[in-house]
Coordinates of C-alpha atoms in Angstrom, one line a residue:
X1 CA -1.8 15.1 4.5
X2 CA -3.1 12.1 2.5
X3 CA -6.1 10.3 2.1
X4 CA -6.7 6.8 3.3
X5 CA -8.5 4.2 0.6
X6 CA -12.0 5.1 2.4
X7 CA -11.9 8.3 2.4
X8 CA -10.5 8.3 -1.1
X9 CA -13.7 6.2 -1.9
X10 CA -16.1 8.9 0.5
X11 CA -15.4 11.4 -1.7
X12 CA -14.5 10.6 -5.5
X13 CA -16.3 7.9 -7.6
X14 CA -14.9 4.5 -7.3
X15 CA -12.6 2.5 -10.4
X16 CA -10.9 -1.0 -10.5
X17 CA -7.7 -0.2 -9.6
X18 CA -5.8 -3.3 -11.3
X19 CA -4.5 -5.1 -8.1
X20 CA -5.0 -1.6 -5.6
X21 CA -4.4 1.9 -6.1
X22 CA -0.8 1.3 -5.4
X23 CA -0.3 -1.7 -8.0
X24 CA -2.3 1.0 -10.2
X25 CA -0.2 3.8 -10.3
X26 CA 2.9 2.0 -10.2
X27 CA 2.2 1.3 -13.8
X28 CA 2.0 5.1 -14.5
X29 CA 4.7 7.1 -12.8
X30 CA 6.7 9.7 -14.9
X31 CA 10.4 10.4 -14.1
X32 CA 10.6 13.3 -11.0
X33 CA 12.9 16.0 -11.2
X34 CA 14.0 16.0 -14.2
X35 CA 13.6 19.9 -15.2
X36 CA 14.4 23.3 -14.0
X37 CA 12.9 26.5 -14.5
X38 CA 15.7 27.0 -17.9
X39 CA 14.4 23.7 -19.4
X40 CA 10.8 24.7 -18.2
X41 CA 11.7 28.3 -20.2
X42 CA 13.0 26.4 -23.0
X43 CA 10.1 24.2 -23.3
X44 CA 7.3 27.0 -23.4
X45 CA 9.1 28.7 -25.9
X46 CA 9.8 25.6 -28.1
X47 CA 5.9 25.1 -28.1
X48 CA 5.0 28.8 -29.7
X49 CA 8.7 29.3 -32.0
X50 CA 6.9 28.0 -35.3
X51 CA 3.8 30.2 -34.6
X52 CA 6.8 32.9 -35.5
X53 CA 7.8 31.3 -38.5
X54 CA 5.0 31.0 -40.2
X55 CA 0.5 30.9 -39.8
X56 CA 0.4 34.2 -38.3
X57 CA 0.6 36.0 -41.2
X58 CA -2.9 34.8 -42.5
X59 CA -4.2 37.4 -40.3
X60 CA -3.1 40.0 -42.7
X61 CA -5.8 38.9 -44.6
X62 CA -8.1 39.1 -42.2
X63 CA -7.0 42.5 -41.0
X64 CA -3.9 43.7 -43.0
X65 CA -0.9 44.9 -40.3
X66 CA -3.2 47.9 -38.3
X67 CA -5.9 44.8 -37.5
X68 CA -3.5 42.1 -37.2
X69 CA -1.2 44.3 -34.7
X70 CA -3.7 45.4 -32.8
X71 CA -5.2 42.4 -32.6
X72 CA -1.3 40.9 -31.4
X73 CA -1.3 43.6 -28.7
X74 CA -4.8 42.3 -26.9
X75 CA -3.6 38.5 -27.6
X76 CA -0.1 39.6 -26.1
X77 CA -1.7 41.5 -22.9
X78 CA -4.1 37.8 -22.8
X79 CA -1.5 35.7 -23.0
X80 CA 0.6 37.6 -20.2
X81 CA -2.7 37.8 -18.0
X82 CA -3.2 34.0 -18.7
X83 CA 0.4 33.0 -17.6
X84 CA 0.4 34.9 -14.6
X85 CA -2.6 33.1 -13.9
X86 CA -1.5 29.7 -14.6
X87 CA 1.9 30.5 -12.8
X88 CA -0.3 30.8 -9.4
X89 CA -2.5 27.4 -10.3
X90 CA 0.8 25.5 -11.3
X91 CA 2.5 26.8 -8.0
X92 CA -0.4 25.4 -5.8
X93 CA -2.0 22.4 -7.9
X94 CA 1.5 20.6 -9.4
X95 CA 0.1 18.2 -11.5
X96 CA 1.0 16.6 -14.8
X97 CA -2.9 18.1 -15.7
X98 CA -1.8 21.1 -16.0
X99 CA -5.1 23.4 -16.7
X100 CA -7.1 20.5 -15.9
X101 CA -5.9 19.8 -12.7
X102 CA -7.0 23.2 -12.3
X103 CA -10.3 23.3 -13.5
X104 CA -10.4 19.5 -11.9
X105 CA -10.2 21.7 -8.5
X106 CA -12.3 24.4 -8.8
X107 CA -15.1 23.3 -11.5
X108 CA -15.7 19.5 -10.4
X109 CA -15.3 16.6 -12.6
X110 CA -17.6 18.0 -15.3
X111 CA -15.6 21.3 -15.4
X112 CA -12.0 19.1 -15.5
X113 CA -13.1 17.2 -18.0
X114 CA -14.6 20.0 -20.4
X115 CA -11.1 21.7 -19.9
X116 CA -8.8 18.8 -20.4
X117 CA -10.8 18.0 -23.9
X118 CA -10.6 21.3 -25.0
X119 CA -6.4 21.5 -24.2
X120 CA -6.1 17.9 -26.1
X121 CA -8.2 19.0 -28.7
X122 CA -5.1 22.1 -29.1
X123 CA -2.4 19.4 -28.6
X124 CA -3.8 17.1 -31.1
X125 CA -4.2 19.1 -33.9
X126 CA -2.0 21.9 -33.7
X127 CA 1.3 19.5 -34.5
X128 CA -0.8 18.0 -37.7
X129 CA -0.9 21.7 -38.8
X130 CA 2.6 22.2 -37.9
X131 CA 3.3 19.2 -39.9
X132 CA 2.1 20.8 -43.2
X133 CA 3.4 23.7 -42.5
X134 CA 7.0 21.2 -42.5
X135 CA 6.1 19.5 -45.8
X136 CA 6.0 23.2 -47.4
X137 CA 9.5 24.2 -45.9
X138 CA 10.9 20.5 -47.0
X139 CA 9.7 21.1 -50.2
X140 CA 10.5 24.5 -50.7
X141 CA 14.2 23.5 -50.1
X142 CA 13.9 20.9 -52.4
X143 CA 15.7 18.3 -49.4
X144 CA 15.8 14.5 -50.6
X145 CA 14.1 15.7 -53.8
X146 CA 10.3 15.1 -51.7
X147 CA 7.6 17.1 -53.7
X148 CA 4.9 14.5 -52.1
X149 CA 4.5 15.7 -48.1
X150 CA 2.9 12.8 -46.7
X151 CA 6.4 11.2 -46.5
X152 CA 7.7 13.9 -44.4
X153 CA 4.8 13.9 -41.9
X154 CA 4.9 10.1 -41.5
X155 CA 8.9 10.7 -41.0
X156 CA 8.5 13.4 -38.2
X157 CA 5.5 11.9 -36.4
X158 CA 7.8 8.4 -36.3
X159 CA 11.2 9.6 -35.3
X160 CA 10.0 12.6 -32.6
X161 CA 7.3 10.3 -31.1
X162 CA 10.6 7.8 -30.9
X163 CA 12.1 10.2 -28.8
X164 CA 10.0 11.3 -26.5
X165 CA 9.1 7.6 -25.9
X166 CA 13.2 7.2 -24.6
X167 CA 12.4 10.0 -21.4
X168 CA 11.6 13.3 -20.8
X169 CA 15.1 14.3 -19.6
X170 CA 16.2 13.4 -23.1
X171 CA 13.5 15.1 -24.8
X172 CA 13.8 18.2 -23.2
X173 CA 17.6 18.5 -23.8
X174 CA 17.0 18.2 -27.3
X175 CA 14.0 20.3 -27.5
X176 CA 16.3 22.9 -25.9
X177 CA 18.6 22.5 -28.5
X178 CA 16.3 22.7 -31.6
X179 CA 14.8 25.4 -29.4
X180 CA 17.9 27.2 -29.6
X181 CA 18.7 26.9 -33.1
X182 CA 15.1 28.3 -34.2
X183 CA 16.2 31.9 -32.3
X184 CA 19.1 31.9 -33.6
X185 CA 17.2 31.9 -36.8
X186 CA 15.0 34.5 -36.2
X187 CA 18.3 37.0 -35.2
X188 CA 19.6 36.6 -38.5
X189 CA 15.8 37.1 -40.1
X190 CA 15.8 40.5 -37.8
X191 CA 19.0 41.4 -39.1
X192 CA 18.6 40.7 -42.7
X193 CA 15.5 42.2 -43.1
X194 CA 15.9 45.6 -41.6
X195 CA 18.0 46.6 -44.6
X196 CA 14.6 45.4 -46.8
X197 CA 12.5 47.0 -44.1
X198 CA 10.1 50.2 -45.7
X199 CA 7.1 51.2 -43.9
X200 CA 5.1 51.9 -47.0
X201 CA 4.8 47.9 -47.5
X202 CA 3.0 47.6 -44.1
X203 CA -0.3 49.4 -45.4
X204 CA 0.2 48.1 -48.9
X205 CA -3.3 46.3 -49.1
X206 CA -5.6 48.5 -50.5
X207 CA -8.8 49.4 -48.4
X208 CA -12.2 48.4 -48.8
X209 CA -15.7 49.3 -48.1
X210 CA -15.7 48.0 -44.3
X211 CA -16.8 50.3 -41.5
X212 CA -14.0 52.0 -40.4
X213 CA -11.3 50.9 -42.9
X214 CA -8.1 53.1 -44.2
X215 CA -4.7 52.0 -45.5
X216 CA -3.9 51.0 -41.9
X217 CA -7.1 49.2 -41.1
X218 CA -8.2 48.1 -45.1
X219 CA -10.8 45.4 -43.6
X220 CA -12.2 47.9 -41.5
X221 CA -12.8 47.4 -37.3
X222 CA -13.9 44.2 -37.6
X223 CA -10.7 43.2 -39.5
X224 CA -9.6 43.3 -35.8
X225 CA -11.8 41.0 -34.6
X226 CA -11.0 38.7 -37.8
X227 CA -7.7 38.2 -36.9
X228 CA -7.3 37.6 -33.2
X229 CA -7.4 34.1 -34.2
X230 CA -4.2 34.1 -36.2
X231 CA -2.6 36.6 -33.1
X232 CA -3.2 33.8 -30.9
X233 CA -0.7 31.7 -33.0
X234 CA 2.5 33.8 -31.7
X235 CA 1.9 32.2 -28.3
X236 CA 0.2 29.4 -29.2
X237 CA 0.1 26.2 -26.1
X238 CA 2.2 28.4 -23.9
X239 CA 0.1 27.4 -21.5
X240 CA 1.5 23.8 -21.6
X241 CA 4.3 24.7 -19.4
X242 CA 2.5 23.1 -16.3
X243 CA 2.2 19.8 -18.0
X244 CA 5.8 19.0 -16.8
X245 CA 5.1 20.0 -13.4
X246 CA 5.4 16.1 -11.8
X247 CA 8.9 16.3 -14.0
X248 CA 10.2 19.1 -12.4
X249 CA 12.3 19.6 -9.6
X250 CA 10.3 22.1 -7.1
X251 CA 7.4 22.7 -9.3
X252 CA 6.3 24.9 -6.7
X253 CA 8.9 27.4 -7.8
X254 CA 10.1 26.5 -11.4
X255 CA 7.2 26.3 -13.2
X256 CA 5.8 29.6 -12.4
X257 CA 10.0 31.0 -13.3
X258 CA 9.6 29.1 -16.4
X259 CA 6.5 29.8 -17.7
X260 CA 6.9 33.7 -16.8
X261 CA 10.7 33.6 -18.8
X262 CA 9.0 31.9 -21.7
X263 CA 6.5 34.8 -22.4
X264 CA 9.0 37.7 -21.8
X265 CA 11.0 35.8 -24.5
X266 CA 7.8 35.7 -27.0
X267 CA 7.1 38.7 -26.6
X268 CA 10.4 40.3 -28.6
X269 CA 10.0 37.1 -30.8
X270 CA 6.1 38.5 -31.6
X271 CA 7.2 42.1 -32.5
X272 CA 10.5 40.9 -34.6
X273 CA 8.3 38.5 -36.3
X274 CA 5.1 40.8 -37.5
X275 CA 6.6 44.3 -38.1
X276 CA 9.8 43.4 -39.9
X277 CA 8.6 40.5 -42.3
X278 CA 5.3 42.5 -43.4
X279 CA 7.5 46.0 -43.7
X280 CA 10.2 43.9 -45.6
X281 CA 7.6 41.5 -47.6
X282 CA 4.8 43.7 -47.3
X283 CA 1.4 42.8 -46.0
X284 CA -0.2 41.9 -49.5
X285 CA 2.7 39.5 -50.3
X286 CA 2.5 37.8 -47.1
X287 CA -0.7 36.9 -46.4
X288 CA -0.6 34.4 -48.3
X289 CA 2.6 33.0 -47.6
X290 CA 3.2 29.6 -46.4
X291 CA 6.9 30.7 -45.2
X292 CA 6.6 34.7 -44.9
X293 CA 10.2 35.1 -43.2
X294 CA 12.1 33.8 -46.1
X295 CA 9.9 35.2 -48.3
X296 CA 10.3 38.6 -47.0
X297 CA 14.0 38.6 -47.4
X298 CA 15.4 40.1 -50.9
X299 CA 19.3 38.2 -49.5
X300 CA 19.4 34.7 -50.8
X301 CA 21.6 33.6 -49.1
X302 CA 20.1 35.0 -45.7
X303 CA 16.9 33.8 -47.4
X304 CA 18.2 30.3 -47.1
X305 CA 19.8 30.2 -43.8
X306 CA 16.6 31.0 -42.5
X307 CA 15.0 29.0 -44.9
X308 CA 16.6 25.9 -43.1
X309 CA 16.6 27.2 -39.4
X310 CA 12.9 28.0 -40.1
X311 CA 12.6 24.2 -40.7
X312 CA 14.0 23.9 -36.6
X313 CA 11.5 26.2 -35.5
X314 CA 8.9 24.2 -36.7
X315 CA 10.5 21.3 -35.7
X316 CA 11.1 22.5 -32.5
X317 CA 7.2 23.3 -31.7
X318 CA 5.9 19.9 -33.6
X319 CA 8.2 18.1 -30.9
X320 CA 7.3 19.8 -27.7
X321 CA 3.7 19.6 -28.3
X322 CA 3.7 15.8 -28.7
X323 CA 4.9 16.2 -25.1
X324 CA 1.8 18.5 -24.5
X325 CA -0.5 16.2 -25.5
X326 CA 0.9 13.1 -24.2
X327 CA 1.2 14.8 -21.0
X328 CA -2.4 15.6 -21.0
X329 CA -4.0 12.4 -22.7
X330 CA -1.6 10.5 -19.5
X331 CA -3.6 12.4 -17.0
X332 CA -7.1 12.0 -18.0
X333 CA -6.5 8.9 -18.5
X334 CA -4.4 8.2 -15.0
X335 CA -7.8 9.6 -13.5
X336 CA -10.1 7.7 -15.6
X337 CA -11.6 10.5 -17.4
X338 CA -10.6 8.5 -20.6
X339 CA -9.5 4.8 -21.1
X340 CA -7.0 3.6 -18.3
X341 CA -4.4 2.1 -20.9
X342 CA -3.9 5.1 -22.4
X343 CA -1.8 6.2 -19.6
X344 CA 0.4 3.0 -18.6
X345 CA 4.1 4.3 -19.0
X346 CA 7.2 2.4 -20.1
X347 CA 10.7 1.2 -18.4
X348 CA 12.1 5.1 -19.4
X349 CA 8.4 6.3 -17.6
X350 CA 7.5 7.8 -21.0
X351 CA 3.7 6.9 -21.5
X352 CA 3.6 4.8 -24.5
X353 CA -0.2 4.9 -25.7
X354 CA -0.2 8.2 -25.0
X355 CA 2.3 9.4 -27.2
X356 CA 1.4 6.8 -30.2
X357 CA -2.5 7.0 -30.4
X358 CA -2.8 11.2 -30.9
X359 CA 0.3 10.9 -32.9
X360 CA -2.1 8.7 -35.2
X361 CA -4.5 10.8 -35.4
X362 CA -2.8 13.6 -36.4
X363 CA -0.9 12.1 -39.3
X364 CA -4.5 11.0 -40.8
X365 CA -5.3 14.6 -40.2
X366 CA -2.4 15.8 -42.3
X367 CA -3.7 14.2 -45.1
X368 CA -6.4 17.1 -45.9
X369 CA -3.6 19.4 -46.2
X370 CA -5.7 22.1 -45.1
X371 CA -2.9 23.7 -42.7
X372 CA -5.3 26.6 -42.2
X373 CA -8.3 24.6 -41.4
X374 CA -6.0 22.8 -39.2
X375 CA -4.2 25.9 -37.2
X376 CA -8.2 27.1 -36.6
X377 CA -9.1 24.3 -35.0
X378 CA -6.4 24.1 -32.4
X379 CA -7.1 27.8 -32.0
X380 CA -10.6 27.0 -31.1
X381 CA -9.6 24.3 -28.9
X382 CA -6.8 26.5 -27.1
X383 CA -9.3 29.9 -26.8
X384 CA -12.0 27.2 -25.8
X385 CA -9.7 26.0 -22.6
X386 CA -8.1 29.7 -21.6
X387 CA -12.3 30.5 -20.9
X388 CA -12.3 27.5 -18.3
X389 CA -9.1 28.0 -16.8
X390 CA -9.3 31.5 -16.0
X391 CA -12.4 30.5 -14.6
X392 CA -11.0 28.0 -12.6
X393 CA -8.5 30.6 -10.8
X394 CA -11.2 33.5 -10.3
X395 CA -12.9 30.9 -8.7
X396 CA -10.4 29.5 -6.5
X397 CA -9.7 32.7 -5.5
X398 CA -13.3 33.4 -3.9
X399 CA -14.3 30.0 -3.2
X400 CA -10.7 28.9 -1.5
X401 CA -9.2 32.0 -0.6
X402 CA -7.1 30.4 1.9
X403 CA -5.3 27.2 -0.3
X404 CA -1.6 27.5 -0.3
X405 CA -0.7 29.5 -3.1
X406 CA 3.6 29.6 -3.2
X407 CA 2.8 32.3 -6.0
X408 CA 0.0 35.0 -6.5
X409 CA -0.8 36.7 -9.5
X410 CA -0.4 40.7 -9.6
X411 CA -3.5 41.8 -9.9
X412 CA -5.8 39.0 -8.9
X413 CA -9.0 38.1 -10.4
X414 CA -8.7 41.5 -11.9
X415 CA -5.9 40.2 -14.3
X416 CA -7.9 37.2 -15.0
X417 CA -11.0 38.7 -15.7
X418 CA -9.3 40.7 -18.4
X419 CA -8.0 37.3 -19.7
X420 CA -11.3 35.7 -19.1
X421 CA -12.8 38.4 -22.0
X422 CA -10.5 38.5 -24.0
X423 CA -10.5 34.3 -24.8
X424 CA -14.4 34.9 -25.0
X425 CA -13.9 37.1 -28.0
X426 CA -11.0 34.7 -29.6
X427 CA -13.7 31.7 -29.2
X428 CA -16.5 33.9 -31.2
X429 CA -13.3 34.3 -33.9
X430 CA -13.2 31.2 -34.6
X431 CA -16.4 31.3 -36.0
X432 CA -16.1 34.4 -38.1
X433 CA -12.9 33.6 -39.4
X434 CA -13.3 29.6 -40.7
X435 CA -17.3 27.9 -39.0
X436 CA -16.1 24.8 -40.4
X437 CA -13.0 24.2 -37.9
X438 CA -15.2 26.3 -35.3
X439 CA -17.9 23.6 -36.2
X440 CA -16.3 20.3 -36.0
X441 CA -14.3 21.2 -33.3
X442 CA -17.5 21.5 -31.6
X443 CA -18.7 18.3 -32.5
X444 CA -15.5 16.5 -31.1
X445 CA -15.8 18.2 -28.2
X446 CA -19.6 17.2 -27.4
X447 CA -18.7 13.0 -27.9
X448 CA -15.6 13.6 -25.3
X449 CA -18.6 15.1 -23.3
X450 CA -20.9 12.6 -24.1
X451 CA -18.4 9.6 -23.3
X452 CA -17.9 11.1 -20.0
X453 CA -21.5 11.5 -19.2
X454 CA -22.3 7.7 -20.2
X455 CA -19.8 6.4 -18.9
X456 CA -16.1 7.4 -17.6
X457 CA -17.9 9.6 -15.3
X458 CA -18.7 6.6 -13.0
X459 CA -15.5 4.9 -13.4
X460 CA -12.8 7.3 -12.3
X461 CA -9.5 6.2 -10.0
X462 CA -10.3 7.6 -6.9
X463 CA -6.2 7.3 -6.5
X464 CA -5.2 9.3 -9.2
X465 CA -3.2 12.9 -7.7
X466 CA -6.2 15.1 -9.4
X467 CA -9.0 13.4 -7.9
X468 CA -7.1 13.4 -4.5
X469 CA -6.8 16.7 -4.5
X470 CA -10.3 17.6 -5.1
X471 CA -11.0 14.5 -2.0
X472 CA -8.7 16.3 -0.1
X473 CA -10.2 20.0 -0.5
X474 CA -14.1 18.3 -0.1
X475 CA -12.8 16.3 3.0
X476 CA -11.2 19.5 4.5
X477 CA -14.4 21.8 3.7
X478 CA -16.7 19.0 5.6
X479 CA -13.7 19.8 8.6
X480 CA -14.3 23.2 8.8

């Protein structure tokens, strides 16, 4: 069922379409069908494989190893509840607005909006972080004798946004790839450090006066708290998965199968990652480190190997989350949540502006070379948009209990409730862990809201697939 132009216009605001709706969208189509669930599953875990290789470990510093695992366990059992929660909204909402769209459908324009700023606030930033986070591995290995990192941000942002602007099937297969590589690195990190693996160098950071601390918890309970932010970093922009959803063949069915086989992988990546390079390193030792997996490994020459396959992990996350964010920034702007240009694509159907502008952005950001100012900020963002999108699907679930829904999530709004909290908690986090990032994220967030409110607000495109389907579901509700 589709909507004709006047009831289009009955139901969503009205925009200058350039010529009509179809002239309009014309200009920005992305290329169908060009994923399956594998590439899907490749592609969630490309967007979290650097949170492996290094920022988590800041958390022992919030927490030491009892705060920060415990804190990885309720991110983990988030995380899952979130994905299974997405995998339903993907499977009936198949949009390239991924938790937009979804929040688009169940909280109204105000709602979509506040959710899509909040995920492009996470896309934006987090690859400027991952882009420090470069510079110290490039310089660490000494490569093309750099000691100066700006030259290596400007180099990454330039060739990967080059890539992605030749097509998404391209992209993905390389992402795959580099996506690849980065586990392989990881199996010779698990296997090289178990022989440097003692359990007295998990508890090594000596307790303080906090409520409730020991050698397992030395910052006390609230050390748990502290570092939820920093556990969020092993599964990091998952939830991006259903931004490819208008590239993928049966979306209906692969994107829930891809995002589901993306966690199970993260999962073992998670538990490799904390315990062996804080028993092998030792907590003290790496939470400071700006590259705790090579640093935790007494081999050099294993040390080096994943010295440079650490370098593809962070690669591989720093390229797929361009596509995030161009994926995103295309569909506000498609609906004309944000500027219209922003979302015209070119002859490979790679939005151009799209990729470019945030890409801009983030290189000025890398100049403050504040990696952990940086990696908070995305965190805020990300915790910020799990809040709204699990509150889109509890929603949808009472409000629309009857909308075609090719997958359901065990456990309902029971599962999503659980996720719900937990993101509530990670938002507070934010602001014990680093108020400046918590703060200025804030203040980003309120102009988006503000520029909607004064203006986009009464200019979107009535044709765009997210608006329809909120006409759709209002033109429907007045049928019953």
């Amino acid at each position: 069922m589709t909507l004709s132009d006047a009831e289009r216009s009955a139901h969503t605001p009205a925009a200058s379409t350039e010529g009509g709706a179809d002239a309009y969208l014309e200009k920005r189509q992305l290329r169908k069908g060009s994923a399956g669930w594998v590439l899907l599953a490749g592609l969630g875990v490309s967007y979290v494989v650097s949170g492996d290789y290094s920022g988590w470990n800041f958390g022992l510093a919030e927490g030491g190893f009892g705060g920060l695992a415990i804190a990885s366990v309720v991110v983990a059992g988030m995380y899952l509840a979130v994905v299974l929660g997405m995998a339903e909204l993907s499977s009936a909402l198949p949009a390239a607005g991924g938790g937009y769209t979804f929040a688009r459908r169940a909280l109204g324009p105000w709602g979509g909006f506040a959710t899509g700023t909040a995920i492009l606030i996470e896309y934006a930033i987090a690859p400027a972080a991952i882009a420090t986070f470069i510079g110290a591995y490039v310089e660490s290995l000494g490569l093309f004798g750099i000691t100066d990192g700006w030259w290596v941000y400007l180099a990454v942002y330039a060739l990967f946004i080059g890539v992605h602007l030749a097509g998404v099937g391209e992209a993905l297969k390389v992402m795959f790839v580099i996506t690849s590589i980065a586990l392989l690195g990881l199996v010779v990190f698990a296997i090289a450090a178990i022989g440097d693996f003692d359990v007295s160098n998990l508890t090594d950071i000596a307790p303080t006066d906090a409520a409730g601390a020991s050698d397992l918890l030395p910052f006390g309970v609230m050390g748990i708290w502290a570092a939820l932010p920093f556990a969020i970093w092993f599964f990091l922009a998952i939830e991006g998965v259903p931004l490819a959803a208008e590239e993928t063949a049966e979306p209906e069915k692969n994107v829930p199968k891809g995002i589901i086989a993306a966690m199970g992988v993260l999962l073992v990546t998670c538990v490799l990652a904390l315990v062996l390079a804080t028993g092998a390193g030792g907590a003290e030792a790496m939470s400071a480190s700006g590259n705790p997996l090579v640093e935790a490994l007494s081999n050099d020459t294993a040390a080096k190997v994943v010295n440079y396959i650490g370098l593809a992990g962070l690669v591989a996350s720093f390229f797929s989350i361009i596509y995030a964010y161009s994926r995103q920034l295309f569909a506000l702007s498609r609906a004309g949540y944000l500027p219209t240009s922003l979302s015209v694509t070119n002859g490979r159907k790679a939005p151009v502006l799209a990729l470019i502008v945030p890409g801009a952005i983030g290189f000025a950001l890398t100049f403050t070379g504040e990696g952990a100012l940086l990696l908070n900020m995305a965190v805020f963002g990300a915790a910020l948009s799990y809040v709204l999108i699990m509150v889109s699907h509890i929603v949808l679930r009472v409000k629309q209990p009857d909308m075609p829904r090719p997958y359901r999530t065990p456990g309902g709004i029971a599962t999503t409730g659980f996720a719900l909290v937990v993101a509530v908690l990670s938002v507070i986090a934010t602001f014990l862990v680093d108020s400046t990032a918590a703060v200025w994220c804030l203040v980003v967030f309120a102009a988006f809201m503000a520029y909607f409110g004064l203006y986009s607000r009464h200019h979107l495109v009535a044709a765009s697939p997210d608006e329809e389907f909120a006409a759709l579901a209002e033109a429907e509700k007045e049928l019953e």
